Short mmCIF file of C-alpha atoms in Angstrom, two decimals:
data_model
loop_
_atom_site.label_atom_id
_atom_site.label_comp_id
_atom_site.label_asym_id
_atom_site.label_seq_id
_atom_site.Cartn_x
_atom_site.Cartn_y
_atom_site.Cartn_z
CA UNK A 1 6.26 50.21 -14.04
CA UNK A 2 9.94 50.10 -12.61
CA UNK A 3 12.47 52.40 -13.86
CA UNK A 4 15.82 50.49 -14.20
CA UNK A 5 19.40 51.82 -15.21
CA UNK A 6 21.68 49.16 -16.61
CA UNK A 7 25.45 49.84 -15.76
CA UNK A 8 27.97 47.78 -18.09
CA UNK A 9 28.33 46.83 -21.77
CA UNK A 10 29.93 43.56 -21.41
CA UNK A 11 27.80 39.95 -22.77
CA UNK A 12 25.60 40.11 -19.17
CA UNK A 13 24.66 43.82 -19.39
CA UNK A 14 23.95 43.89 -23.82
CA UNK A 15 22.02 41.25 -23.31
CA UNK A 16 19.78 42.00 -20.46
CA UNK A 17 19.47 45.73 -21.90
CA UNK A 18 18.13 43.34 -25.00
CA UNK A 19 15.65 41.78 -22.95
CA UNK A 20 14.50 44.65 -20.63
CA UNK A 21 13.59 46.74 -24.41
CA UNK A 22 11.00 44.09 -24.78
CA UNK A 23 9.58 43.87 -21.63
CA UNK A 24 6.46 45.65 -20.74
CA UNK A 25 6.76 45.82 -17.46
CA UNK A 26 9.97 47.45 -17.04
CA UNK A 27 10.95 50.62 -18.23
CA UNK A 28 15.07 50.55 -18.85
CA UNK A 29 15.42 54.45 -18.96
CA UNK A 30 19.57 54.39 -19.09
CA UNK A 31 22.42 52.34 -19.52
CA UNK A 32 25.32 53.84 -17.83
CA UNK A 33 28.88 52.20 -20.02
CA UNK A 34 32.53 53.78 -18.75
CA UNK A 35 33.12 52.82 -22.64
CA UNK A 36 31.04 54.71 -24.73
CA UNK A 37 32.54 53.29 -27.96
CA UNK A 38 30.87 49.85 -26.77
CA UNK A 39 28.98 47.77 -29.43
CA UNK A 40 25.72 47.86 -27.15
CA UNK A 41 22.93 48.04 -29.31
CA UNK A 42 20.54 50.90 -28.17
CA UNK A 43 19.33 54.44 -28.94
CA UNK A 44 22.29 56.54 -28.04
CA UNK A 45 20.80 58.93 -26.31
CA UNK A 46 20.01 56.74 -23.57
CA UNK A 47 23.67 55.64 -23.02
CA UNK A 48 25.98 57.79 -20.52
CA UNK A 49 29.72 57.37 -19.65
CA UNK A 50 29.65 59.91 -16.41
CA UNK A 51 28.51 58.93 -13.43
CA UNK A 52 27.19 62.11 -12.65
CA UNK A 53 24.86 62.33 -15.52
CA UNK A 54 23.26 59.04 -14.12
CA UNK A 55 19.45 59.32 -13.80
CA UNK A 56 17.17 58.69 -11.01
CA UNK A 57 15.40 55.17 -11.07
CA UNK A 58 13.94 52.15 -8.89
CA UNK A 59 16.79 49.48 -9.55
CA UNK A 60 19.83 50.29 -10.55
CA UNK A 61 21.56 46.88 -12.25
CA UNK A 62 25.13 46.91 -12.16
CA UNK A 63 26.50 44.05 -14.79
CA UNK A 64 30.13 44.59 -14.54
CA UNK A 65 33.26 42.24 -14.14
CA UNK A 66 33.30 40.89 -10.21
CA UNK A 67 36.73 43.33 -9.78
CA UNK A 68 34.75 46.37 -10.85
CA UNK A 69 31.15 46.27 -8.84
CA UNK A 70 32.62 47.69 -5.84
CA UNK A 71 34.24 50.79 -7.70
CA UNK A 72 30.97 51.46 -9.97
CA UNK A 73 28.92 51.01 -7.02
CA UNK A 74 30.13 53.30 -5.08
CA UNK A 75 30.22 55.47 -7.69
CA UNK A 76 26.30 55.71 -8.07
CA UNK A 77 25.79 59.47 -7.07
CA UNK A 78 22.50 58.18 -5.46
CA UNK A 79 21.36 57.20 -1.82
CA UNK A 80 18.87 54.52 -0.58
CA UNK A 81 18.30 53.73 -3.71
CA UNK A 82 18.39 49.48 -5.03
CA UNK A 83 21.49 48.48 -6.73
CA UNK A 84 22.01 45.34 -7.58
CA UNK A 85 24.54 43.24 -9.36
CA UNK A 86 24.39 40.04 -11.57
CA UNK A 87 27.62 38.05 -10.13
CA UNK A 88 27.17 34.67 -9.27
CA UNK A 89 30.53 34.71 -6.87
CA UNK A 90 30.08 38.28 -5.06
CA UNK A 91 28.13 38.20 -1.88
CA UNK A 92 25.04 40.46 -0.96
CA UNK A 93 26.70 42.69 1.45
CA UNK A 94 29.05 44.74 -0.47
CA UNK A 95 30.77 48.08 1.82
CA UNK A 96 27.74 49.72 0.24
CA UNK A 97 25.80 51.87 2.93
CA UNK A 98 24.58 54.58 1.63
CA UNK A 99 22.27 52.53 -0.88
CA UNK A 100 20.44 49.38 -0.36
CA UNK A 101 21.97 45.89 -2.17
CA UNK A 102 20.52 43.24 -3.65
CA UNK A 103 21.42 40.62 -6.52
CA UNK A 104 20.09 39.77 -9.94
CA UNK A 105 21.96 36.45 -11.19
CA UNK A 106 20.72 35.28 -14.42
CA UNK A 107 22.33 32.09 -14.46
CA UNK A 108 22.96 31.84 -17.97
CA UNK A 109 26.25 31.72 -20.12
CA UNK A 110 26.14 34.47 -22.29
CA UNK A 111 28.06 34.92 -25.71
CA UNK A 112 28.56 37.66 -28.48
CA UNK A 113 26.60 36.62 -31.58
CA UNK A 114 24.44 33.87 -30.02
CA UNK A 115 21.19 35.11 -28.87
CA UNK A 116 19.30 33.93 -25.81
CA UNK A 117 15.53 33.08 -24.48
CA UNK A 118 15.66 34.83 -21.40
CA UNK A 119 11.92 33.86 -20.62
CA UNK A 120 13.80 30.27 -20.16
CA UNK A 121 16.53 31.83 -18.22
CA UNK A 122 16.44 30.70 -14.52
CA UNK A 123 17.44 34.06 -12.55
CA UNK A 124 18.18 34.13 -8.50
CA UNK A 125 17.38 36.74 -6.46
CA UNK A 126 18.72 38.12 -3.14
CA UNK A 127 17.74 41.66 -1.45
CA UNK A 128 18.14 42.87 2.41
CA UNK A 129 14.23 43.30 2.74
CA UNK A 130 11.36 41.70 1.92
CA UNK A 131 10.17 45.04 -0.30
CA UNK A 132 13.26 44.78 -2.48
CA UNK A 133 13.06 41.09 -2.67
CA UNK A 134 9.62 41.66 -4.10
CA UNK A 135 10.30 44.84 -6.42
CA UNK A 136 13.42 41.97 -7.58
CA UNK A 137 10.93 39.23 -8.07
CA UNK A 138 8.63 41.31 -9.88
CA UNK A 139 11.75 42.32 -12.26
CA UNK A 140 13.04 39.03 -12.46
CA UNK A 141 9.52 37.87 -13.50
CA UNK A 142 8.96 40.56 -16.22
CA UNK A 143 11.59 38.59 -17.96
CA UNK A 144 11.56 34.87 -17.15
CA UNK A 145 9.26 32.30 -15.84
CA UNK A 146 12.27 30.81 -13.72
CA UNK A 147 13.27 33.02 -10.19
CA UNK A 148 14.79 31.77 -7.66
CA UNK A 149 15.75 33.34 -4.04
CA UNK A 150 18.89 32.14 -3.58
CA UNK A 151 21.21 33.55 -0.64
CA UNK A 152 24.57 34.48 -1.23
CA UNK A 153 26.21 31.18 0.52
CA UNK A 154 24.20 29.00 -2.01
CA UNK A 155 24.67 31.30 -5.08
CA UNK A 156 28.29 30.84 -4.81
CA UNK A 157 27.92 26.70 -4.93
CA UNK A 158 25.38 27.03 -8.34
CA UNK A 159 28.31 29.27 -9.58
CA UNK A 160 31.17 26.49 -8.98
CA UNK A 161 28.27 23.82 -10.36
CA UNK A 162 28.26 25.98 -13.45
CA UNK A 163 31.37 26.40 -13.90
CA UNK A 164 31.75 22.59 -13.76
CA UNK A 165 28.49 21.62 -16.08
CA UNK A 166 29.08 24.55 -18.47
CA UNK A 167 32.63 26.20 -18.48
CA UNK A 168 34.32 22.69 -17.78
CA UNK A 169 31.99 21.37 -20.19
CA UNK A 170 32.53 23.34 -23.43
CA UNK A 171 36.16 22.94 -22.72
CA UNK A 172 35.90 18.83 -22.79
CA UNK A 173 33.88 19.49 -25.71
CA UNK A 174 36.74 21.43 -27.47
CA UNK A 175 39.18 18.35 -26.97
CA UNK A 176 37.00 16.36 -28.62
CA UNK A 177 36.91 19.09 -31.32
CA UNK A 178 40.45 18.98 -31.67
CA UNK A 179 41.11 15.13 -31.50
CA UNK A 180 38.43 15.43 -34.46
CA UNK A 181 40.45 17.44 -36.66
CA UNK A 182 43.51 15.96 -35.58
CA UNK A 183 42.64 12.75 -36.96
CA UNK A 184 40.63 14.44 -40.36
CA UNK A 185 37.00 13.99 -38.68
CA UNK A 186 34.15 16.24 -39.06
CA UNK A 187 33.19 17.52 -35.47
CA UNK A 188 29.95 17.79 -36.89
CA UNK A 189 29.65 13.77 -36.58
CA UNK A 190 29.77 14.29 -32.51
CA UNK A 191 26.77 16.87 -32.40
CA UNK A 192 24.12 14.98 -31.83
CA UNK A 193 25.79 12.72 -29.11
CA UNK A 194 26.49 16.43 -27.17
CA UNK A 195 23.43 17.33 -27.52
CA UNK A 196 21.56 13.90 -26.61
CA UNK A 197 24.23 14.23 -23.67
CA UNK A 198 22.39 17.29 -22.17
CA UNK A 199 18.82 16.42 -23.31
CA UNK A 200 19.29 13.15 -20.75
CA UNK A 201 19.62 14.99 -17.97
CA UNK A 202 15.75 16.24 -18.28
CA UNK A 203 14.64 12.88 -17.81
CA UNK A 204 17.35 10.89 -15.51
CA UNK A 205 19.74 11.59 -12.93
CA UNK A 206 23.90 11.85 -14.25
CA UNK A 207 24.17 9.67 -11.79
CA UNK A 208 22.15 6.80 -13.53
CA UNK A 209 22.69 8.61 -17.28
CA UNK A 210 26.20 7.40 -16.78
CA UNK A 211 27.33 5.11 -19.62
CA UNK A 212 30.99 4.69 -20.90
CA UNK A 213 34.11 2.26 -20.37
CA UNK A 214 35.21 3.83 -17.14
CA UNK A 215 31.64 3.37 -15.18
CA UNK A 216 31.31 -0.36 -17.23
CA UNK A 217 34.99 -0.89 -15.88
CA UNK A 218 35.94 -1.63 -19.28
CA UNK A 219 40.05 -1.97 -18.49
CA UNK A 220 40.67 -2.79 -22.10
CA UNK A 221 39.52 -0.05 -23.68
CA UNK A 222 40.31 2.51 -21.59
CA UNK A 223 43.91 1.11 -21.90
CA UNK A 224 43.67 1.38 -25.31
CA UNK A 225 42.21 5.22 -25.28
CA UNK A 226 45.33 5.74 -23.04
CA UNK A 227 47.54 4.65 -25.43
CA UNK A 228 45.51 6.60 -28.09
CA UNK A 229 46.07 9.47 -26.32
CA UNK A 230 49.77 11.62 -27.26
CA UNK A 231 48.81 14.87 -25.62
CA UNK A 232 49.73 14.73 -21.82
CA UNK A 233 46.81 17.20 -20.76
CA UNK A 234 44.68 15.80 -22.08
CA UNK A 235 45.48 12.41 -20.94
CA UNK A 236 46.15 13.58 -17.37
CA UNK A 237 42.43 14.38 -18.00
CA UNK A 238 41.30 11.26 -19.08
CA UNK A 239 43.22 9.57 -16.29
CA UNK A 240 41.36 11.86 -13.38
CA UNK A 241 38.10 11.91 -15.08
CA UNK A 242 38.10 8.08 -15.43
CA UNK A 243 39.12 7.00 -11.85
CA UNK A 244 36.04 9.60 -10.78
CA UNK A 245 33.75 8.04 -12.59
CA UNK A 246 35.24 4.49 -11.20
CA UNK A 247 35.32 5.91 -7.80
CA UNK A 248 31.50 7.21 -7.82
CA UNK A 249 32.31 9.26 -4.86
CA UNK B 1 14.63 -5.30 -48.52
CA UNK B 2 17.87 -6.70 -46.62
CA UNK B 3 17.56 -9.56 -44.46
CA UNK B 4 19.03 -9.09 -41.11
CA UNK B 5 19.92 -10.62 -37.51
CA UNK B 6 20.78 -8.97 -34.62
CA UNK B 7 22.86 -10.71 -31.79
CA UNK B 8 22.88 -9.17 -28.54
CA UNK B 9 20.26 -8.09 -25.90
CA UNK B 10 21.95 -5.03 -24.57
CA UNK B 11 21.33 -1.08 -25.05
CA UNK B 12 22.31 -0.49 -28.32
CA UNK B 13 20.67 -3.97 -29.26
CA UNK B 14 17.44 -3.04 -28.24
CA UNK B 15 17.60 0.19 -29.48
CA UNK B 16 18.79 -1.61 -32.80
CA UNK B 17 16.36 -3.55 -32.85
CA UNK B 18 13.32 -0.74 -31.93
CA UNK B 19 14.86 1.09 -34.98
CA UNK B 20 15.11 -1.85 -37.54
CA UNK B 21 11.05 -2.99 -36.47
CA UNK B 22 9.86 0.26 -37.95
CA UNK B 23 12.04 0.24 -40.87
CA UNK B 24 10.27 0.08 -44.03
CA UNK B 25 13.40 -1.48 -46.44
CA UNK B 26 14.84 -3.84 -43.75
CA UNK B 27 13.92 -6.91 -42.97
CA UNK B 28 14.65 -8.05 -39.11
CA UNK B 29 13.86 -11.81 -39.38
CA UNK B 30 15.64 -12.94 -36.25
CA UNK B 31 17.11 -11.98 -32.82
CA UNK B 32 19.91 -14.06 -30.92
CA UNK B 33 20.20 -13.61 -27.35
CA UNK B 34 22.14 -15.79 -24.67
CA UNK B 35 19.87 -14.96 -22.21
CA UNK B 36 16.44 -15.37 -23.33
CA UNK B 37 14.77 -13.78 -20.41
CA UNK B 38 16.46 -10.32 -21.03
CA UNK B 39 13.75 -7.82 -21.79
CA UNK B 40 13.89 -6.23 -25.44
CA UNK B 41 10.67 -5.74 -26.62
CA UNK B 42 10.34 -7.76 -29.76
CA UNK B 43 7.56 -10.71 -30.50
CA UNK B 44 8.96 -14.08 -29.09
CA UNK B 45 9.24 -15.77 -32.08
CA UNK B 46 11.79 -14.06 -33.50
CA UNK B 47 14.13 -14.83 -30.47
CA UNK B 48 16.22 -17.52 -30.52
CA UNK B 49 19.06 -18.10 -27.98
CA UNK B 50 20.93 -20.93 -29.24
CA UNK B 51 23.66 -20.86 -31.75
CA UNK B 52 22.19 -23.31 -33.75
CA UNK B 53 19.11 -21.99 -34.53
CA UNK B 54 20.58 -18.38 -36.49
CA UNK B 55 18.71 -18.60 -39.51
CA UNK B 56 20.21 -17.35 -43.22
CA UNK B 57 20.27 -13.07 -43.45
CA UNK B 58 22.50 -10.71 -45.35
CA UNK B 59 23.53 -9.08 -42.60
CA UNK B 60 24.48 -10.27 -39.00
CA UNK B 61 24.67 -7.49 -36.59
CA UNK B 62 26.79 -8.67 -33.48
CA UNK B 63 25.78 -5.69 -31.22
CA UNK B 64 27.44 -6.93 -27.99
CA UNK B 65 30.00 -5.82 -25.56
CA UNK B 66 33.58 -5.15 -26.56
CA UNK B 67 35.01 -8.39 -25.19
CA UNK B 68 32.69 -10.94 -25.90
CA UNK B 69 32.19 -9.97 -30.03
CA UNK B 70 35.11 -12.47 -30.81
CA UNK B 71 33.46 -15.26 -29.69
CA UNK B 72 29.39 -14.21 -31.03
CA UNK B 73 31.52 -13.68 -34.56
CA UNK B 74 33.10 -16.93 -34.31
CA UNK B 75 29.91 -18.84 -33.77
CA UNK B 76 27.84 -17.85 -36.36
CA UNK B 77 27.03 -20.76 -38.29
CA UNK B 78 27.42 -19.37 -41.80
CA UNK B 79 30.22 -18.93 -44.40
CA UNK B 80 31.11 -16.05 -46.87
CA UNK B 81 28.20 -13.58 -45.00
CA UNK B 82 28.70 -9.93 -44.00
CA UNK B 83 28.99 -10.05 -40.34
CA UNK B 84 29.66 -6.35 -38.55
CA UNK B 85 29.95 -5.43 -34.68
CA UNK B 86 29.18 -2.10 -33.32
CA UNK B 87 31.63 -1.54 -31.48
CA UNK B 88 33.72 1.88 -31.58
CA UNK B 89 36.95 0.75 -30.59
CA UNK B 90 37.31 -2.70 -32.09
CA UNK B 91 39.44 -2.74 -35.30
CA UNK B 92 37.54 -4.06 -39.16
CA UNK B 93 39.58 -7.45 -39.06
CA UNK B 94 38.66 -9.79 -36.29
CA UNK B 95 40.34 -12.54 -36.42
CA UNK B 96 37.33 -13.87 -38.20
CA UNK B 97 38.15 -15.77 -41.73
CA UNK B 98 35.24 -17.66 -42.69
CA UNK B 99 32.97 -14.60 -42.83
CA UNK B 100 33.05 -10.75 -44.23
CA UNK B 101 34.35 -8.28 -41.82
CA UNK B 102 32.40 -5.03 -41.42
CA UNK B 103 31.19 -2.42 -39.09
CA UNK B 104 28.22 -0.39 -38.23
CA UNK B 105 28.75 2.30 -35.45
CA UNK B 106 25.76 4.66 -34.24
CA UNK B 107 27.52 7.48 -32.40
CA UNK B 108 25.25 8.04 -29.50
CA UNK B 109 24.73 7.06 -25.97
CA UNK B 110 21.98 4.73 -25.62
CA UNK B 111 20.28 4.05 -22.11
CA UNK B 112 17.84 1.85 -20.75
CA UNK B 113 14.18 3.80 -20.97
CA UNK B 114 15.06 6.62 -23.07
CA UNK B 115 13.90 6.81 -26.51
CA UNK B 116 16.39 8.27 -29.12
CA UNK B 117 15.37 9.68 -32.47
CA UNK B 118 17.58 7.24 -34.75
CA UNK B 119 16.95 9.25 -38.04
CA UNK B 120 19.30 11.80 -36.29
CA UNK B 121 22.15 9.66 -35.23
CA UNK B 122 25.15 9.66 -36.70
CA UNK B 123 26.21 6.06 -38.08
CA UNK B 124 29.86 5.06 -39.17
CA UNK B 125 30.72 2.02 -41.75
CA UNK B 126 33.47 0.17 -42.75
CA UNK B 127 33.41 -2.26 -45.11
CA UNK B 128 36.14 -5.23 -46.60
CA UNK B 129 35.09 -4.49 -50.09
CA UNK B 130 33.07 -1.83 -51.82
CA UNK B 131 30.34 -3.96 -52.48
CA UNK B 132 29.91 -4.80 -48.87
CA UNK B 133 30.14 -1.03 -47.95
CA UNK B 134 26.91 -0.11 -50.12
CA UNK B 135 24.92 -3.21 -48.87
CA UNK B 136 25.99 -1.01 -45.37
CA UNK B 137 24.99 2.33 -46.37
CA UNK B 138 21.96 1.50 -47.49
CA UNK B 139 20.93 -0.61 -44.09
CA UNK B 140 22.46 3.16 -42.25
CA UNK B 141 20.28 5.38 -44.65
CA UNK B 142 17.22 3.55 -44.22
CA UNK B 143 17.75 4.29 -40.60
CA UNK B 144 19.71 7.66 -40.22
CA UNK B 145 20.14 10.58 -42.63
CA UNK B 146 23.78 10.74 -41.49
CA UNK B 147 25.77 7.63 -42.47
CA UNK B 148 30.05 8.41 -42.97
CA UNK B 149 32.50 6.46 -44.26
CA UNK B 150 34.88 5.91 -41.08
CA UNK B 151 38.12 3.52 -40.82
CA UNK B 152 39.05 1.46 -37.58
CA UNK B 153 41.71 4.28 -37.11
CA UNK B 154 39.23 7.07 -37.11
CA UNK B 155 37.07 5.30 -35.16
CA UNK B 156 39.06 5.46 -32.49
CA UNK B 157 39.76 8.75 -32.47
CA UNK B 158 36.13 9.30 -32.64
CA UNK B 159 34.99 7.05 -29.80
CA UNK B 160 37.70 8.88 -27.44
CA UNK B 161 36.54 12.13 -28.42
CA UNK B 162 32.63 10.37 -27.55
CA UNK B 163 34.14 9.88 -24.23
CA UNK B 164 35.49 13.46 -23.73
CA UNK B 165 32.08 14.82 -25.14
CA UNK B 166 29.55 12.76 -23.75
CA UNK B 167 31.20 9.97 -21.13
CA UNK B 168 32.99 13.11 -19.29
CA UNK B 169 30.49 15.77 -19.60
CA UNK B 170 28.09 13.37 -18.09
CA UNK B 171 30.22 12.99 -15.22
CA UNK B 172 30.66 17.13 -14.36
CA UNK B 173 26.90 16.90 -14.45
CA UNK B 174 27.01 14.76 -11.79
CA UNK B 175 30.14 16.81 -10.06
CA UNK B 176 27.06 19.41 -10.33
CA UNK B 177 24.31 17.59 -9.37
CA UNK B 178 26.48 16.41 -6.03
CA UNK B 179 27.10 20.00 -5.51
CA UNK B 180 23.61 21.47 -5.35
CA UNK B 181 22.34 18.95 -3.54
CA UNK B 182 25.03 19.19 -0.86
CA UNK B 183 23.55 23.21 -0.60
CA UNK B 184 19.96 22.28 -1.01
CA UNK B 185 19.91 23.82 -4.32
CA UNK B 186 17.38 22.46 -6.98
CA UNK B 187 19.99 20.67 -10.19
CA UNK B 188 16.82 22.03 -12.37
CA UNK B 189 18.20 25.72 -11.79
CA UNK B 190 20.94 24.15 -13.82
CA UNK B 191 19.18 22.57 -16.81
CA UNK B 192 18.76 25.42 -18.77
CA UNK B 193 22.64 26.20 -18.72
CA UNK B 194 23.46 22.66 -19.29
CA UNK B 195 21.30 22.87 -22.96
CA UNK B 196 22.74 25.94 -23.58
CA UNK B 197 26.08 25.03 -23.11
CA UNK B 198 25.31 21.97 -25.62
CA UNK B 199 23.08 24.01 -28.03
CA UNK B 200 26.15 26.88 -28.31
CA UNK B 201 28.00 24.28 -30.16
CA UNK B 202 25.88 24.39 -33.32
CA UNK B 203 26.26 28.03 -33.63
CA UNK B 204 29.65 28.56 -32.32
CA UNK B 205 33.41 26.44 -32.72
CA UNK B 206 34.21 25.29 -28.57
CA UNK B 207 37.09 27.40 -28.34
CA UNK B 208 35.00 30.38 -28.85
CA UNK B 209 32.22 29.36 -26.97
CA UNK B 210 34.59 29.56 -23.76
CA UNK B 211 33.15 31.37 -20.87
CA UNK B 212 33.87 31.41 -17.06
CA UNK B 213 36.68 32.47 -14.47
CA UNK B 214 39.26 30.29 -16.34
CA UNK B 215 39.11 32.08 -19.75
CA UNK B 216 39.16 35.36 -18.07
CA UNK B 217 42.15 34.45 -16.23
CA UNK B 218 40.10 36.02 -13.35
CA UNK B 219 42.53 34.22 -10.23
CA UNK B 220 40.50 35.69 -7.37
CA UNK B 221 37.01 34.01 -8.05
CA UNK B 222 39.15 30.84 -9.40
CA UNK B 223 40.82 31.30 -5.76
CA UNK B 224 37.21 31.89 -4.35
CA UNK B 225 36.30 28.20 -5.60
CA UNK B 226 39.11 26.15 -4.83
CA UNK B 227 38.12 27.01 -1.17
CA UNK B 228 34.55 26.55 -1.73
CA UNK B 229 35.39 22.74 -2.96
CA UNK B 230 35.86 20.70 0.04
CA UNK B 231 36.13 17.47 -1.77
CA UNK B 232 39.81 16.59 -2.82
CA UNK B 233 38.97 14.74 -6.06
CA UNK B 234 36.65 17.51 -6.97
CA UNK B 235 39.10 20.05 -6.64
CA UNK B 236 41.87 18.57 -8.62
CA UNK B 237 39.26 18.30 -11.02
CA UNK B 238 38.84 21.92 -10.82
CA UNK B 239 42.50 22.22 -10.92
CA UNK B 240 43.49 20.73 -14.18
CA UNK B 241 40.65 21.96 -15.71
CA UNK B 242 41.00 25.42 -15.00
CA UNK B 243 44.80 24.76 -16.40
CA UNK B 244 43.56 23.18 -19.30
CA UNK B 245 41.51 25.96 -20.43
CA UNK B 246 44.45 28.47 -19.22
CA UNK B 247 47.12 26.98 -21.44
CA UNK B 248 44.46 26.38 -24.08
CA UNK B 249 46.90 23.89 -25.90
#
């Protein structure tokens, strides 16, 4: 069984405290929140807000913003002990010395109110040793069928992918939204295109998935959606996003 | 049972066509094609590929691309029959007076050698006349259980939205794709975000689905990634973008 303390209450750290209380494997025996008043949802006596009334334990999992790991971190009144954090853009080798690091990155995007399968949840791995790496696996394992070790150099390009096939995505997805109710539509009509749009990619490559007037160099109608299109962002969008796709770089 | 003929040997022909063959209240007596040799999967018969052969039908469905629908419409060689195109951004009234205008739109992306589920496709009429319309909704029910009422000016605003949704999206997949593969990074790390990101959308309205640096306003890991991006058209993707979802207009 490995002992784990959770640091955080943000969307990461709620919900892998929700998945570690079901695991079997793992015994989450703390979660350590600077914010006590947090809406985290576990026994309370479990939760501290002082870093010295942290607890001993194998891993400790810090799931705080990127501008806070260092801080909490170093903070941890522990030494040679694993702590790890969960950002996809911080590298290994934090100014950590007197404990050993190591990340847990469950790529995932995670959101208040909308629960996740974390057994579907790919999650990369990085320690300094081969022992942590495997205490990490086993961890990583206890939750999903999907880990990864990924070093730091190649963590930070799935995070910039991500950002582009998820954040980028849901925000191309709300312009949509709001040409919809611009024009009296129900959004509801363009649901099963999005999610068509994603199932695709299981089966072929973007590259070949491509369909649209800009990759059928359809001039007409993408003059006309030009025309069609009074907000300036998001025709400067169109514009960019079209020539890409025409460019097939 | 309605009696009709498809023109057009394309993607959202066949896929027309695949739908209408196991469709117990319509009646697909006949399929024009200019090129006889292209490869939809329907018994031989039925083909015909001259303009001159188009038998009688309630319902001609011209299901071919944008530009050359003027001319299929033109040639059919009936009078006073419901003829509709598929087409998201054409307008109801072709120049087209001998026959009924009218038009049947199935909101999806269709490729070659993937199956789609037509019951859950979303399709859009338009009709001349009330009469007309029904005769419509009742060929869209017996395929989908989500037929609407859409005009030509809706339309539009629909099929550009289908291009930010689905045309776009598609393409930051492949931004993605490019991106692990340039870092030897398996795109199937990424699936289960990409479905996610898609799935959210049921559950939750775009705009509060946002996650990622740009929402946060968190400038150093933003800063972080412009570096990381070594191609130029990929970063001013990233650029206006990140804006986008920063002004959140």
């Amino acid at each position: 069984m490995i002992s784990v303390v959770i640091l955080g209450s943000g969307n990461v750290a709620s919900h892998l405290i929700n998945a570690f209380e079901n695991s079997k494997e793992v015994d989450l025996i703390q979660v350590f929140a600077r914010n006590i008043n947090s809406k985290i949802n576990i026994k309370l006596n479990t939760i501290v807000s002082k870093y010295e009334d942290i607890v001993e334990a194998d891993v400790y999992i810090v799931a705080v913003s990127d501008a806070a790991i260092a801080e909490v971190v170093s903070k941890i009144p522990f030494k040679n002990k694993l702590v790890v954090h969960t950002s996809g853009s911080i590298e290994l080798l934090l100014e950590n010395v007197k404990n050993r690091n190591g990340v847990f990155y469950p790529l995932q995007t995670f959101t208040k109110n909308k629960e996740v399968n974390f057994s579907k949840i790919p999650i990369c791995i990085e320690a300094e040793n081969e022992i942590d790496e495997e205490v990490l696996h086993k961890l990583a394992s206890s939750l999903s069928g999907f880990v990864y070790k990924i070093d730091s150099n190649q963590r930070k390009a799935l995070h910039v992918s991500a950002v582009f096939v998820c954040n980028f995505v849901n925000h191309l997805y709300k312009i949509g939204n709001d040409i919809c109710e611009e024009n009296n539509i129900s959004f509801d009509i363009l649901k099963p295109l999005i999610l068509e749009t994603a199932e695709k990619i299981n089966v072929l490559n973007p590259e070949i998935a491509q369909t649209g007037p800009a990759v059928r160099n359809d001039i007409e109608t993408i003059k006309k959606q030009e025309l069609f299109l009074k907000n300036n962002k998001n025709l400067e969008i169109y514009k960019i996003l079209t020539q890409s796709i025409q460019k097939n770089e």
